[in-house]
Structure formats: structure tokens, C-alpha cells
CSV table of C-alpha atoms in Angstrom, one decimal:
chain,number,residue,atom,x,y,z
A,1,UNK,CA,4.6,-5.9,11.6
A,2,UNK,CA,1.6,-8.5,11.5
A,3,UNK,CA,-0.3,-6.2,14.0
A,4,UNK,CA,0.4,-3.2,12.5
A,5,UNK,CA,-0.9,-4.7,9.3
A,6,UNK,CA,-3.9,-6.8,10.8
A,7,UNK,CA,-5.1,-3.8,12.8
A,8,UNK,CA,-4.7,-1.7,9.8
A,9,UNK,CA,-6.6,-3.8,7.3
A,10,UNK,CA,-9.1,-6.2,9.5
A,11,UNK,CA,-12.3,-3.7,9.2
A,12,UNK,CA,-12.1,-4.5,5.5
A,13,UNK,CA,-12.6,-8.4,5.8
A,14,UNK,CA,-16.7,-7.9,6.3
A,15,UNK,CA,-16.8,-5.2,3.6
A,16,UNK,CA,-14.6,-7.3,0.6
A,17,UNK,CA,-16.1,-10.5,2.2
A,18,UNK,CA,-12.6,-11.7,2.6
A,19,UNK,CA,-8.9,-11.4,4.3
A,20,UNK,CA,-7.0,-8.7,2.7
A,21,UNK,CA,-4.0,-9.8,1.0
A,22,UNK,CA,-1.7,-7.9,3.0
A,23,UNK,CA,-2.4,-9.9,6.1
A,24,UNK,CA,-1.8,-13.2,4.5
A,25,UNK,CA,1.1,-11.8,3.3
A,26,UNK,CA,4.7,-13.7,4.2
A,27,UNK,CA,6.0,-10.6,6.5
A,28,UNK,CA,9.4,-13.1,7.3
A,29,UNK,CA,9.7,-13.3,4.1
A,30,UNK,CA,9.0,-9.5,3.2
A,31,UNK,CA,11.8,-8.7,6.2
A,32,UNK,CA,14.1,-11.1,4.8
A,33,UNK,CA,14.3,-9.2,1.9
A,34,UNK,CA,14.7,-5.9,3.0
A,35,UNK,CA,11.5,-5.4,1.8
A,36,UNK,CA,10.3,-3.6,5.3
A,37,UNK,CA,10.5,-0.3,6.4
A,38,UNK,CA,9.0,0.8,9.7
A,39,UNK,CA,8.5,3.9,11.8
A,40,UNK,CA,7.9,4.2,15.4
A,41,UNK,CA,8.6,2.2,18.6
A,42,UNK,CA,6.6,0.1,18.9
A,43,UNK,CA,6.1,0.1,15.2
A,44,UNK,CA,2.8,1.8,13.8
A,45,UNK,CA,3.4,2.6,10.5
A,46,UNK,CA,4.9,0.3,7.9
A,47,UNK,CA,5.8,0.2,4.0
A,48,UNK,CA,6.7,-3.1,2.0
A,49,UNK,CA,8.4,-2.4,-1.5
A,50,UNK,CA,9.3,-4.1,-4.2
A,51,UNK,CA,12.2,-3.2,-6.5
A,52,UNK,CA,11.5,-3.8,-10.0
A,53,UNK,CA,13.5,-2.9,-13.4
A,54,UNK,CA,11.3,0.2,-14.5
A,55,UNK,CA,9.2,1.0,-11.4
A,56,UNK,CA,8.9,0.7,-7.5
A,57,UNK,CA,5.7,-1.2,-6.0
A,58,UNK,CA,4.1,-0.8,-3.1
A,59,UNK,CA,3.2,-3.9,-2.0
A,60,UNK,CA,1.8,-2.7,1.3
A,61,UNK,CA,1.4,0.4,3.3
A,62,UNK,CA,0.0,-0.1,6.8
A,63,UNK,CA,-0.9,2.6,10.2
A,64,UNK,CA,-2.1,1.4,13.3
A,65,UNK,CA,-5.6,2.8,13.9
A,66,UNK,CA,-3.8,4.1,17.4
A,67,UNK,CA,-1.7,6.2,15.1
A,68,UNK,CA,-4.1,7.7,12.7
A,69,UNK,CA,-4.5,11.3,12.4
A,70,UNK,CA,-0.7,11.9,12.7
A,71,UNK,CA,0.0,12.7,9.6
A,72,UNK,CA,2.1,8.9,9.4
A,73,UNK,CA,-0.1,8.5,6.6
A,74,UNK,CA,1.3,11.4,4.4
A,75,UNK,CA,4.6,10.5,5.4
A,76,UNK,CA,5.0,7.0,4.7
A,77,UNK,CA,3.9,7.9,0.8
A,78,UNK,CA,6.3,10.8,0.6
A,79,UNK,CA,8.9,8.5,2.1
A,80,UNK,CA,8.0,5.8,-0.8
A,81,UNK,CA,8.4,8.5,-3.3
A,82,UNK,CA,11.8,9.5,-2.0
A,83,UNK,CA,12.8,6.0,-1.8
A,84,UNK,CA,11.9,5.3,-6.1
A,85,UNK,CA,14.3,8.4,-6.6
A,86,UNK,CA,17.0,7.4,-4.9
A,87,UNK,CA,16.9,4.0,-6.6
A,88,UNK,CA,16.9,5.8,-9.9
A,89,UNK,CA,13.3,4.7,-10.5
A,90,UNK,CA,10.5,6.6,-12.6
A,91,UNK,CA,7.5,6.0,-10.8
A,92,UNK,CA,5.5,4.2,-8.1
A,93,UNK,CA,2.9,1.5,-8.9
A,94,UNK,CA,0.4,-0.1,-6.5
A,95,UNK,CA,-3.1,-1.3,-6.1
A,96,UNK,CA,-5.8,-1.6,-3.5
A,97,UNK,CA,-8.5,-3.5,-3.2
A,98,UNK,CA,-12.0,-2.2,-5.1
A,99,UNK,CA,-14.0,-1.5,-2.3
A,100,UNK,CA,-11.3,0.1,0.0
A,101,UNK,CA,-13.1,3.2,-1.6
A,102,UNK,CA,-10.7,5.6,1.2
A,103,UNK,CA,-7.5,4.2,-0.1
A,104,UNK,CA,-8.8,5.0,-3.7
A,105,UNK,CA,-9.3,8.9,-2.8
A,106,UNK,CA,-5.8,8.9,-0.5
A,107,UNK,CA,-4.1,7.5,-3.8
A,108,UNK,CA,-5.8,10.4,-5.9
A,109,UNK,CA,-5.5,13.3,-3.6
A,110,UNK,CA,-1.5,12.3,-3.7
A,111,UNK,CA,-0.8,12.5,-7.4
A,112,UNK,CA,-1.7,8.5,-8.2
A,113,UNK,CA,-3.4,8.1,-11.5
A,114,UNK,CA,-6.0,4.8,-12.3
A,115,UNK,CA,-4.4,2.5,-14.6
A,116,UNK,CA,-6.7,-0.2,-14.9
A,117,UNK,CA,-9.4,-2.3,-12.8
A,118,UNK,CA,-8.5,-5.7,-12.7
A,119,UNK,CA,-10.1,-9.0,-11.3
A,120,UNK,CA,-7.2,-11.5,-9.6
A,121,UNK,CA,-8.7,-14.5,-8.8
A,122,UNK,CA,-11.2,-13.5,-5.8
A,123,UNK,CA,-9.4,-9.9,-5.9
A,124,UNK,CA,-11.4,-7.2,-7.5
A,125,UNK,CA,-8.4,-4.5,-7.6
A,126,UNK,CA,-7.7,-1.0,-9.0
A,127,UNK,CA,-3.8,-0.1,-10.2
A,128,UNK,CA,-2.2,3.3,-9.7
A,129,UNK,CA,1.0,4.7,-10.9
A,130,UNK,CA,2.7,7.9,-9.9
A,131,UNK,CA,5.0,9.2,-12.1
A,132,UNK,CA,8.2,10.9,-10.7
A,133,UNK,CA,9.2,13.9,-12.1
């Protein structure tokens, strides 16, 4: 899971001028919980989620670089999607960093709608929700 995610995410370090969250993330933890879910074997595509009262968040969504171009990356979101409904949930919420400009178009292009920009401590993030209808 760490090397899906580091491989994933460490091109962005030089561009946001620091780690991305996800890979300082507590992935025992995040397992523990039956917060993963993973395709592949070895893995190359990954999801962390987060069940909350009104919503679910995507905490993390991750493809190995080897795996790009697969279309993993259209079905891990359609998997997350399916995932809310079962659970009974009304939408999907997540965020991305401000200058991970291609996550900001993928998130568009699949239904996401900007909810607000907001600075976290050194993070400079953008929220998205996707209501399920």
C-alpha cells in the first residue's frame, strides 16, 4: 500500500514544495480499520474511505504509474460511488491538494463539484462533493 501510494504521489513533492499527505498517512492504521480497499496482485490501485454520518470521504485514491492508462483510474471512483450507495450514503466528499491541477480536472470530468478552497495548516486544498442520485 505505501508503494502504491508513494509512487503515486511522490512527483508532487517538488511541485507543492512538500510530502503529500497521503504518504505520511498511517496506512496500519487505515488497514486496521477496514479503511483499505485494493485491486490487483501485486496491488496497484488503492482507495482509503472514511464512513461518516451524512457522507463518504475519500481519504485517498492511489494508481501505480506502472498501471496508468488502464482505465484503474475510472474504476476505483465508480467503485467508491458504488460503495456510498450500498452504505446508504448521499454523496462522496474529498479534496486534493491545490496544485495537483490533473486531479482537479479528473474530479470535474467525473461529476465532482468545488465546494470551497481551503488553507490547512501548510495544505492549500480544494473540497469536492458528488452527490448520489
Amino acid at each position: 500500500m505505501k508503494a502504491v501510494t508513494d509512487a503515486a504521489y511522490h512527483h508532487y513533492i517538488e511541485r507543492i514544495g512538500l510530502v503529500p499527505a497521503p504518504m505520511e498517512a498511517d496506512h496500519a492504521a487505515d488497514v486496521a480499520a477496514g479503511r483499505v480497499f485494493v485491486t490487483g496482485e501485486p496491488v496497484v490501485g488503492l482507495v482509503v474511505l472514511r464512513t461518516e454520518a451524512d457522507h463518504l470521504c475519500l481519504d485517498n485514491i492511489a494508481v501505480h504509474p506502472d498501471a496508468q492508462g488502464t482505465g484503474l483510474g475510472r474504476r476505483l471512483p465508480a467503485f467508491v460511488e458504488s460503495r456510498a450507495r450500498q452504505l446508504g450514503l448521499p454523496e462522496v466528499r474529498l479534496l486534493t491538494n491545490a496544485k495537483m491541477w490533473e486531479n482537479q480536472k479528473l474530479y470535474e470530468r467525473y461529476g465532482y463539484e468545488l465546494v470551497e478552497r481551503r488553507v490547512d495548516g501548510q495544505y492549500d486544498r480544494f473540497h469536492y462533493r458528488k452527490p448520489l442520485t
